[in-house]
RNA sequence: GGGCCUGUAGCCUAGCCUGGAUAGGGCGAUAGUCUCCUAAGCUAUAGAUCGGGGGUUCAAAUCCCCCCAGGUCCGCCA
C-alpha cells in the first residue's frame, strides 16, 4: 500500500471509532480541503439531523474527542469541517522512498487477477485513419495503459469489419477500376494509395446501378460465408490495414489482436445468436426478416425494431457484433469498448440482445464525440478529411522548428529530429486525451499545434529539466533525508507525487483518461515552482542538496510513468 | 416528432457521477522576469449572470422539471 493510502485509511478508521462512540451513524466521505486548511477534511453536514446539533458543534465535538494516530498529527475543527493534518515528515520520507524503490512501477496498483478485454479503433479498413477516428485509438490505448497500471491483465482488440459494404466497395474498386482513373495520393503508404479506389467506387456506385448491384452481390456472398468472396475482400483491404497499423505504431499504439467479423459467420456462432433471439418473446417477423421490438426496453424513436436477420436469411453487422461479444465474454472478466457516439443506439441494442441470450458480461462503453472541421463533418467518401498522417507530420514539423529555434546551436541534426518526433507525437496524443471524450471537438490547426501551457511539451520539458539536473549531479542519492525539504514548494510537490496511485485508481474506475493528463500538468507545474524556489545543484548544504536531488529524481519518475500512461515518450533532453 | 450527449471569461478546458469552505487551469491580452541547475519556464493584473427559467435543500456549476442552442442517432447500412 502506498503512503497516502495508509494515511487516508487511518483517518477513516479514527473517524469510524469516534462516530460509533458518539453513536452517529454515517458513511465517511473524505474531501480534500482548499490549500493550507489541511490534508483531508470531513464535512459534518449530514450528521446534523442525526445528532440534532449544528454542523459546527459536531465538528468541534469530533475534533475534541477524536484520537490522533501514527499518521494524523493535528485535527482542527473549522466551521462545519473537521480538518486533518497528516504527519508531513512521515509522508515526505515514505513517499520519496516508495517512488525511488518502485521506480517504473511507482503508481501501479496491486494485481487484480482479472482480465480486461478492451476493444478500440475497429475502423473500417477502407482508407487511412482521419483525425475524427484518431480519437478512438488514442483514448483506447490510454485506457489500455491505465487498466494495466491499475492491476488488470489487459488484451486490446481491433474488431475488423471484413464483411460490410464499405470493404466490398473497396474490393470492387481495387478489382475493377483502371489505376489511371484513380487520383494519385500524397502519401506513399498503402492505405493512402488504396483509398482512391474506394472513393471512386463509391461515386460509381451512386451513379451506376450495375456497379451498385455487383457490390451488393459481393456483400451477400461474403455474408453467406463464401470463402472466395471473403478472400477477395481480405486481399483488397489488407494493404489498407497495414497502412493503418503503421500510423498507429508511429503514435505508440499497437493492438494485441485483430478479430475479423467473418470469424463468427465461419464458426456458425452467429447462427446460435439468431436461434436464441428468434425464441425471444420480443422477436417479430416482417416480410421474412426478423427483429426484436426494442420499445419494451426503453428505446424510443420513429422505429424501435432492431433487425437481426434479413429476409434473405443473412445476418447483419449488429448480429455478428453480438456473437463477437459472446466470444469476448468467454475470454475475459471485464469488457470495455471505445466507440463513436454514432454507435450509441447499436451498442444499446447489442446490450439488450446480450442480456436476452444471457451473456455473462456486458461491456462498459466509452463513447466519444466527433472531431469536426470548421466547415463541417469529415468524410472519407467525399475526401473531405484531415488524415492522421497529415496531422502527425504537421506536429513533428512544427516541433522540429521549435527545437531548431531553441537548441539549433547545441544539438546535432539527428538529435533534433529525434526530439521533434517525440515532442510532436506527444503534443498530438496529449491534445486529444486531455479533453473528456464526450465533448465534441472542432479541429483547428492553431490549437492542435499549440505547444505552450497545458500541452505535452510543457510536461516533457519539466521531465527533461529534471533529467538535466540529475545528469550534472556530483552526489549519490543514497542515504538522503527528507527532513531538509521544508519549503512550501517542496512539500506541495511531494504531496502531489504522493497522489499518483490514487489518480490512477480513479482514472481507471471512472474510465477518465483525461484526468491523468490534468494531473501530470499539475505535477509539472508544481515542479517548475520548486525549480524556481529551490536551487538544487548550487545548494551548499550537502544534506539539503541530496534531499532535493532525491525529490528531483522522484518527480522524474512520476512524470515518466505518467507520460507512459498517455503513450508519450519522456525525453531526457529537448 | 422522439432518444442520448454537450453548453463554465474573447477562445479552450477542470470540477458534475458521489451537492458543501473564495468555480481551478491554459491560450490570448497587459506588465515584469535569463551575469543563477534548459525562459517550451516563472510572477503579477484584467477577464465568469457556470446557456436561460423554475424547483428540491441549511447549501446547487453539481440533483429534478421546462425551455433555448450545437452534436448524434431513430436503415432488412456499418
XYZ file of C-alpha atoms in Angstrom, chain A:
574
model
C 0.000 0.000 0.000
C 1.190 3.498 -0.787
C 1.854 6.041 1.988
C -1.084 8.309 1.251
C -3.456 5.332 1.181
C -2.265 4.341 4.623
C -2.821 7.835 5.942
C -6.293 8.003 4.465
C -7.159 4.586 5.826
C -6.081 5.639 9.299
C -8.243 8.750 9.200
C -11.277 6.740 8.169
C -10.692 4.269 10.966
C -10.210 7.013 13.569
C -13.412 8.652 12.392
C -15.283 5.382 12.479
C -14.192 4.829 16.044
C -15.299 8.221 17.300
C -18.543 8.213 15.336
C -19.603 4.907 16.766
C -18.651 6.077 20.245
C -20.840 9.157 19.781
C -23.492 6.938 18.207
C -23.528 8.887 14.948
C -24.086 6.524 12.111
C -22.994 7.640 8.662
C -20.827 6.835 5.699
C -17.478 8.548 5.702
C -16.560 10.541 2.674
C -13.332 12.486 2.929
C -12.708 15.608 0.937
C -9.583 17.495 0.116
C -9.763 20.964 1.652
C -8.547 24.140 -0.025
C -4.853 24.820 0.412
C -3.325 25.147 3.888
C -6.550 24.110 5.645
C -5.309 20.540 5.963
C -4.733 17.341 4.042
C -8.159 15.767 4.394
C -11.488 17.109 5.569
C -14.593 15.526 6.971
C -17.753 17.567 6.425
C -20.315 17.247 9.227
C -23.449 18.481 7.465
C -25.030 15.087 7.033
C -24.658 14.374 10.750
C -26.714 17.391 11.764
C -30.131 15.684 11.578
C -28.805 12.604 13.362
C -27.067 14.455 16.169
C -29.659 17.221 16.290
C -26.893 19.762 16.544
C -25.376 22.265 14.170
C -22.576 21.010 11.912
C -20.224 23.475 13.607
C -20.927 21.977 17.038
C -20.484 18.482 15.705
C -17.139 19.229 14.087
C -15.971 20.777 17.345
C -17.119 17.769 19.297
C -15.383 15.339 16.961
C -12.189 17.360 16.852
C -12.082 17.488 20.634
C -12.712 13.813 21.249
C -11.028 12.083 18.332
C -7.708 10.323 18.888
C -4.576 11.002 16.942
C -2.739 8.203 15.186
C 0.523 7.313 13.554
C -0.288 9.479 10.577
C -2.674 12.064 11.925
C -0.816 14.833 13.639
C -3.302 17.607 14.050
C -7.077 17.768 13.945
C -8.813 21.109 13.788
C -12.469 21.956 13.570
C -13.010 24.664 11.019
C -16.647 25.647 10.847
C -18.608 22.572 9.784
C -15.458 20.672 8.779
C -13.038 18.544 10.728
C -9.679 19.090 9.091
C -6.902 16.561 9.366
C -3.229 17.353 9.068
C -1.067 14.357 8.444
C 2.491 13.980 9.613
C 4.416 15.727 6.881
C 7.800 14.282 7.848
C 6.443 10.782 7.571
C 4.683 11.477 4.291
C 7.751 13.146 2.759
C 10.050 10.354 3.785
C 7.843 7.406 2.861
C 6.632 8.909 -0.404
C 10.106 9.593 -1.751
C 11.310 6.184 -0.573
C 8.358 4.486 -2.200
C 8.946 6.246 -5.506
C 12.694 5.656 -5.608
C 12.373 1.999 -4.701
C 9.469 1.268 -7.045
C 10.907 3.216 -9.980
C 8.923 2.340 -13.135
C 6.321 0.586 -11.055
C 5.516 3.512 -8.792
C 1.829 4.215 -9.075
C 0.912 0.737 -10.243
C -1.781 -0.882 -8.162
C -1.685 -4.417 -6.939
C -2.601 -7.190 -9.311
C -6.339 -7.739 -9.534
C -6.061 -11.154 -11.200
C -8.702 -10.135 -13.679
C -8.546 -9.921 -17.399
C -9.873 -6.828 -19.114
C -10.551 -7.029 -22.820
C -10.516 -3.603 -24.397
C -11.820 -3.090 -27.910
C -10.833 0.086 -29.667
C -10.341 1.686 -33.085
C -12.164 -1.055 -35.067
C -12.221 1.289 -38.060
C -13.446 0.178 -41.452
C -10.277 -0.672 -43.356
C -11.312 1.314 -46.414
C -8.894 4.199 -46.072
C -6.308 5.863 -43.840
C -7.336 6.926 -40.347
C -8.532 10.503 -40.210
C -8.360 12.730 -37.181
C -12.006 12.111 -36.260
C -11.328 8.422 -35.949
C -7.956 9.114 -34.359
C -9.667 9.938 -31.122
C -10.593 6.287 -30.807
C -7.133 4.653 -30.767
C -5.739 7.386 -28.563
C -8.483 7.046 -25.972
C -8.407 3.265 -26.319
C -4.672 2.861 -25.967
C -4.595 5.210 -22.981
C -7.346 3.189 -21.324
C -5.351 0.023 -22.008
C -2.319 1.535 -20.292
C -4.356 2.825 -17.348
C -6.018 -0.548 -16.805
C -2.645 -2.272 -16.863
C -1.324 0.156 -14.262
C -4.439 -0.386 -12.183
C -3.599 -4.072 -11.925
C -5.610 -5.677 -14.722
C -4.333 -8.200 -17.162
C -5.227 -6.475 -20.428
C -5.737 -7.525 -24.012
C -6.609 -4.995 -26.697
C -8.635 -5.950 -29.747
C -9.470 -4.372 -33.089
C -12.740 -5.737 -34.481
C -12.143 -5.944 -38.156
C -15.164 -5.291 -40.295
C -14.359 -7.510 -43.271
C -17.950 -8.237 -44.318
C -19.703 -4.948 -44.732
C -20.498 -2.719 -47.615
C -17.571 -0.361 -47.063
C -14.925 -3.020 -47.667
C -16.972 -4.500 -50.509
C -16.956 -1.126 -52.254
C -13.207 -1.013 -51.801
C -12.772 -4.564 -53.108
C -14.906 -3.829 -56.146
C -12.838 -0.722 -56.848
C -9.492 -2.464 -56.489
C -10.587 -5.275 -58.808
C -12.461 -3.301 -61.459
C -11.023 0.171 -61.732
C -8.237 1.271 -64.002
C -5.406 2.657 -61.837
C -5.097 5.519 -64.329
C -8.522 6.799 -63.288
C -7.677 6.800 -59.590
C -6.177 10.071 -58.352
C -2.613 9.879 -57.046
C -2.209 10.083 -53.290
C 0.031 12.494 -51.437
C 1.475 9.715 -49.294
C 3.387 6.672 -50.393
C 1.622 4.448 -47.892
C -0.614 1.519 -48.821
C -3.709 2.944 -47.114
C -3.347 6.273 -48.904
C -2.625 4.606 -52.217
C -5.736 2.439 -51.908
C -8.330 4.897 -50.621
C -8.755 6.453 -54.076
C -10.260 3.199 -55.323
C -12.811 3.342 -52.546
C -13.693 6.942 -53.234
C -14.090 6.420 -56.954
C -16.019 3.170 -56.491
C -18.421 4.905 -54.058
C -19.094 7.557 -56.648
C -19.744 4.997 -59.385
C -21.986 3.002 -57.087
C -24.214 6.042 -56.618
C -24.323 6.764 -60.342
C -24.353 3.319 -61.921
C -26.917 0.721 -60.968
C -24.834 -2.110 -62.416
C -21.924 -1.262 -60.111
C -24.262 -0.983 -57.180
C -25.685 -4.413 -57.959
C -22.262 -6.026 -58.272
C -21.193 -4.605 -54.928
C -24.425 -5.815 -53.388
C -23.745 -9.313 -54.640
C -20.260 -9.284 -53.194
C -21.674 -8.248 -49.816
C -24.213 -11.046 -49.940
C -21.658 -13.670 -50.916
C -19.355 -12.800 -48.050
C -22.218 -12.634 -45.575
C -23.207 -16.116 -46.640
C -19.700 -17.115 -45.697
C -18.431 -17.854 -49.212
C -14.706 -18.304 -48.854
C -13.795 -16.924 -52.282
C -15.654 -13.696 -51.671
C -14.219 -13.232 -48.200
C -10.714 -13.825 -49.528
C -11.198 -11.332 -52.329
C -12.294 -8.688 -49.843
C -9.485 -9.615 -47.499
C -6.855 -9.188 -50.211
C -8.223 -5.739 -51.041
C -8.391 -4.246 -47.564
C -5.226 -5.835 -46.231
C -2.854 -3.155 -47.557
C -5.126 -0.514 -46.043
C -4.964 -2.254 -42.698
C -1.173 -2.427 -42.927
C -1.097 1.311 -43.530
C -3.365 1.922 -40.559
C -1.134 -0.205 -38.332
C 1.898 1.754 -39.496
C 0.263 5.045 -38.471
C -0.778 3.601 -35.136
C 2.715 2.366 -34.381
C 4.074 5.814 -35.086
C 1.887 7.177 -32.297
C 2.932 4.341 -29.971
C -0.137 2.209 -30.356
C -0.147 -1.467 -31.053
C -3.192 -3.650 -30.791
C -2.837 -7.178 -29.450
C -5.394 -8.900 -31.640
C -7.254 -8.185 -34.867
C -10.503 -10.109 -34.887
C -12.267 -10.395 -38.264
C -16.021 -10.237 -38.216
C -16.190 -13.130 -40.682
C -14.913 -15.475 -37.949
C -18.330 -15.511 -36.385
C -20.031 -16.420 -39.621
C -17.460 -19.113 -40.379
C -17.698 -20.756 -36.971
C -21.528 -20.517 -37.013
C -21.649 -18.763 -33.647
C -23.770 -16.063 -35.221
C -26.326 -18.792 -36.092
C -26.518 -19.645 -32.416
C -27.301 -15.998 -31.665
C -30.011 -15.980 -34.327
C -31.640 -19.156 -32.971
C -31.653 -17.784 -29.436
C -33.069 -14.408 -30.465
C -35.786 -15.987 -32.585
C -37.047 -17.721 -29.453
C -37.335 -14.470 -27.537
C -40.857 -13.267 -26.832
C -39.860 -9.861 -28.170
C -38.996 -11.303 -31.565
C -41.138 -10.315 -34.532
C -41.198 -11.154 -38.238
C -41.745 -8.809 -41.153
C -41.633 -9.983 -44.795
C -39.350 -12.829 -43.835
C -36.937 -10.693 -41.834
C -36.635 -10.987 -38.057
C -36.373 -8.243 -35.457
C -36.605 -7.567 -31.751
C -39.052 -4.927 -30.659
C -36.979 -2.626 -28.536
C -39.758 -0.459 -27.203
C -40.095 -2.856 -24.259
C -36.566 -1.882 -23.266
C -36.948 1.855 -23.213
C -35.815 2.505 -26.782
C -37.820 5.321 -28.328
C -37.974 6.855 -31.761
C -39.663 6.513 -35.121
C -38.852 2.856 -35.393
C -37.990 0.641 -32.453
C -37.456 -2.560 -34.428
C -33.972 -3.959 -34.214
C -33.491 -6.240 -37.213
C -31.040 -9.067 -36.737
C -31.733 -11.133 -39.841
C -32.623 -10.073 -43.379
C -35.383 -11.585 -45.465
C -32.726 -13.425 -47.473
C -31.567 -15.066 -44.262
C -28.231 -13.288 -43.951
C -27.147 -11.637 -40.717
C -26.442 -8.002 -40.082
C -23.479 -6.175 -38.617
C -25.097 -5.917 -35.186
C -25.996 -9.628 -35.145
C -22.381 -10.542 -35.730
C -21.364 -7.998 -33.116
C -23.471 -9.918 -30.588
C -21.644 -13.135 -31.484
C -18.338 -11.300 -31.125
C -19.301 -10.098 -27.658
C -20.313 -13.571 -26.541
C -16.930 -14.804 -27.699
C -15.158 -11.973 -25.868
C -17.094 -12.707 -22.692
C -15.671 -16.232 -22.689
C -12.144 -14.874 -22.593
C -12.320 -12.073 -20.051
C -13.633 -10.797 -16.722
C -14.319 -7.285 -17.920
C -15.121 -5.803 -21.318
C -14.530 -2.222 -22.369
C -15.390 -0.743 -25.765
C -14.367 2.585 -27.202
C -16.955 3.761 -29.698
C -18.032 6.904 -31.522
C -21.264 8.447 -30.306
C -22.977 7.405 -33.537
C -22.839 3.821 -32.221
C -24.843 4.572 -29.105
C -28.085 3.046 -30.292
C -26.452 -0.001 -31.858
C -24.473 -0.543 -28.691
C -27.619 -0.354 -26.592
C -29.373 -2.828 -28.880
C -26.449 -5.225 -28.639
C -26.517 -4.879 -24.875
C -30.220 -5.738 -24.726
C -29.719 -8.702 -27.024
C -26.768 -9.887 -24.931
C -29.000 -9.857 -21.889
C -31.647 -11.835 -23.788
C -29.140 -14.537 -24.684
C -27.897 -14.490 -21.094
C -24.384 -13.290 -21.775
C -22.007 -13.427 -18.838
C -20.565 -9.986 -19.445
C -21.965 -6.719 -20.701
C -19.365 -4.286 -21.998
C -18.675 -0.944 -20.438
C -18.608 1.550 -23.274
C -16.750 4.820 -23.560
C -18.359 6.979 -26.223
C -16.533 9.874 -27.744
C -17.950 12.754 -29.753
C -16.755 13.658 -33.176
C -13.952 15.815 -34.283
C -15.240 18.125 -36.956
C -13.585 20.578 -39.272
C -14.522 24.270 -39.097
C -16.528 23.829 -42.287
C -18.304 20.667 -41.229
C -18.104 16.940 -40.815
C -15.295 14.769 -42.048
C -15.978 12.189 -44.686
C -13.592 9.702 -46.252
C -16.059 9.116 -49.051
C -16.171 12.730 -50.060
C -12.451 13.118 -49.437
C -13.116 15.963 -47.050
C -10.742 14.907 -44.334
C -7.605 15.675 -42.454
C -5.731 12.411 -42.216
C -3.966 11.324 -39.078
C -0.728 11.064 -41.051
C -1.002 14.686 -42.113
C -1.584 15.739 -38.538
C 1.374 13.699 -37.297
C 3.666 15.217 -39.923
C 2.484 18.753 -39.161
C 3.033 18.236 -35.442
C 6.509 16.828 -35.942
C 7.429 19.558 -38.403
C 6.250 22.226 -36.014
C 8.142 20.560 -33.172
C 11.279 20.498 -35.300
C 11.038 24.237 -35.961
C 10.771 24.881 -32.236
C 13.688 22.610 -31.373
C 15.841 24.205 -34.034
C 14.971 27.680 -32.821
C 15.895 26.893 -29.233
C 18.665 24.318 -29.431
C 19.895 24.581 -33.021
C 23.385 25.529 -31.948
C 23.763 22.774 -29.357
C 22.149 19.678 -30.841
C 23.028 17.583 -33.857
C 20.572 17.305 -36.729
C 19.837 13.687 -35.817
C 19.162 14.598 -32.203
C 16.837 17.422 -33.240
C 14.861 15.085 -35.472
C 14.516 12.511 -32.719
C 13.398 15.128 -30.222
C 10.953 16.608 -32.724
C 9.325 13.221 -33.304
C 8.893 12.646 -29.576
C 7.511 16.126 -28.956
C 5.264 16.229 -31.997
C 3.689 12.849 -31.249
C 3.359 13.738 -27.580
C 1.622 17.005 -28.385
C -0.810 15.193 -30.646
C -1.751 12.480 -28.158
C -1.932 14.904 -25.236
C -4.107 17.349 -27.119
C -6.684 14.687 -27.837
C -6.612 12.916 -24.492
C -6.746 16.000 -22.261
C -10.377 16.643 -23.127
C -13.072 14.344 -21.781
C -14.304 12.045 -24.548
C -17.909 13.211 -24.624
C -17.093 16.790 -25.627
C -17.148 17.483 -29.305
C -14.037 18.997 -30.737
C -13.729 21.301 -33.659
C -10.338 20.714 -35.164
C -8.226 23.798 -35.655
C -4.591 23.639 -36.658
C -3.577 26.503 -34.357
C -4.887 24.620 -31.355
C -3.588 21.201 -32.296
C -0.150 22.665 -32.808
C -0.053 24.860 -29.741
C 2.937 23.731 -27.709
C 2.605 26.050 -24.736
C 0.785 25.914 -21.439
C -1.388 22.878 -20.872
C 0.237 20.760 -23.536
C 2.559 17.818 -23.661
C 5.811 19.730 -24.347
C 5.358 21.543 -21.034
C 5.358 18.218 -19.198
C 8.114 16.766 -21.318
C 10.148 19.906 -20.721
C 9.783 19.524 -16.969
C 10.940 15.949 -17.266
C 13.942 16.986 -19.368
C 14.735 19.633 -16.784
C 14.766 17.036 -14.025
C 16.996 14.796 -16.127
C 19.325 17.663 -16.842
C 19.825 18.330 -13.141
C 20.370 14.660 -12.395
C 22.882 14.279 -15.194
C 25.037 17.021 -13.684
C 24.936 15.885 -10.094
C 28.140 15.016 -8.206
C 26.455 13.302 -5.261
C 24.977 9.875 -4.735
C 21.279 9.912 -3.869
C 21.753 7.115 -1.333
C 21.127 7.971 2.354
C 19.054 11.031 1.598
C 16.977 12.686 4.224
C 13.751 14.481 3.548
C 13.804 16.456 6.795
C 15.598 19.263 4.975
C 12.850 19.665 2.456
C 10.739 22.270 4.193
C 9.987 24.878 1.586
C 6.324 25.038 0.618
C 7.271 24.290 -2.969
C 8.996 21.120 -1.836
C 6.217 19.947 0.430
C 3.485 20.681 -2.110
C 5.411 18.837 -4.782
C 5.859 15.749 -2.619
C 2.185 15.757 -1.696
C 1.317 15.890 -5.351
C 3.628 12.967 -6.123
C 2.029 11.009 -3.302
C -1.347 11.245 -5.000
C -0.277 9.481 -8.195
C -1.574 5.989 -7.274
C -4.942 7.452 -6.247
C -5.127 9.317 -9.548
C -4.536 6.068 -11.447
C -7.188 4.291 -9.440
C -9.762 6.996 -10.061
C -8.926 7.296 -13.759
C -9.439 3.554 -14.118
C -12.605 3.317 -12.032
C -14.266 6.215 -13.813
C -12.710 5.484 -17.223
C -11.407 9.035 -17.260
C -8.155 9.122 -19.219
C -8.161 12.921 -19.309
C -7.663 13.096 -15.551
C -4.170 11.636 -15.952
C -3.293 14.470 -18.313
C -4.575 17.073 -15.879
C -2.684 15.508 -13.014
C 0.594 15.489 -14.940
C 0.142 19.116 -15.811
C -0.236 19.835 -12.090
C 2.899 17.901 -11.220
C 4.952 19.622 -13.914
C 3.624 22.987 -12.844
C 4.496 22.306 -9.209
C 7.944 21.082 -10.211
C 8.622 24.315 -12.077
C 7.747 26.274 -8.955
C 10.138 24.124 -6.953
C 12.769 24.756 -9.620
C 12.290 28.474 -9.144
C 12.326 28.440 -5.340
C 14.828 25.728 -4.500
C 18.122 25.616 -6.373
C 19.407 22.065 -6.361
C 22.949 21.900 -7.699
C 24.046 25.309 -6.331
C 22.759 24.406 -2.825
C 25.699 24.478 -0.372
C 24.270 22.315 2.411
C 25.016 18.796 1.258
C 22.072 17.194 3.087
C 19.606 19.640 1.621
C 21.189 19.186 -1.787
C 20.911 15.405 -1.656
C 17.353 15.613 -0.352
C 16.472 17.842 -3.276
C 18.180 15.531 -5.722
C 16.035 12.710 -4.376
C 12.946 14.841 -4.899
C 14.031 15.691 -8.444
C 14.555 12.016 -9.168
C 11.173 11.153 -7.683
C 9.499 13.808 -9.833
C 11.299 12.499 -12.888
C 9.939 9.019 -12.166
C 6.354 10.195 -11.697
C 6.457 12.300 -14.858
C 7.920 9.432 -16.829
C 5.423 6.893 -15.511
C 2.566 9.310 -16.073
C 3.599 10.170 -19.617
C 3.936 6.472 -20.296
C 0.287 6.047 -19.288
C -0.542 8.501 -22.064
C 1.731 6.730 -24.525
C 4.031 9.726 -24.607
C 7.810 9.418 -24.518
C 9.602 11.331 -21.765
C 12.725 12.821 -23.365
C 15.925 13.329 -21.362
C 16.660 16.490 -23.221
C 14.800 18.766 -25.542
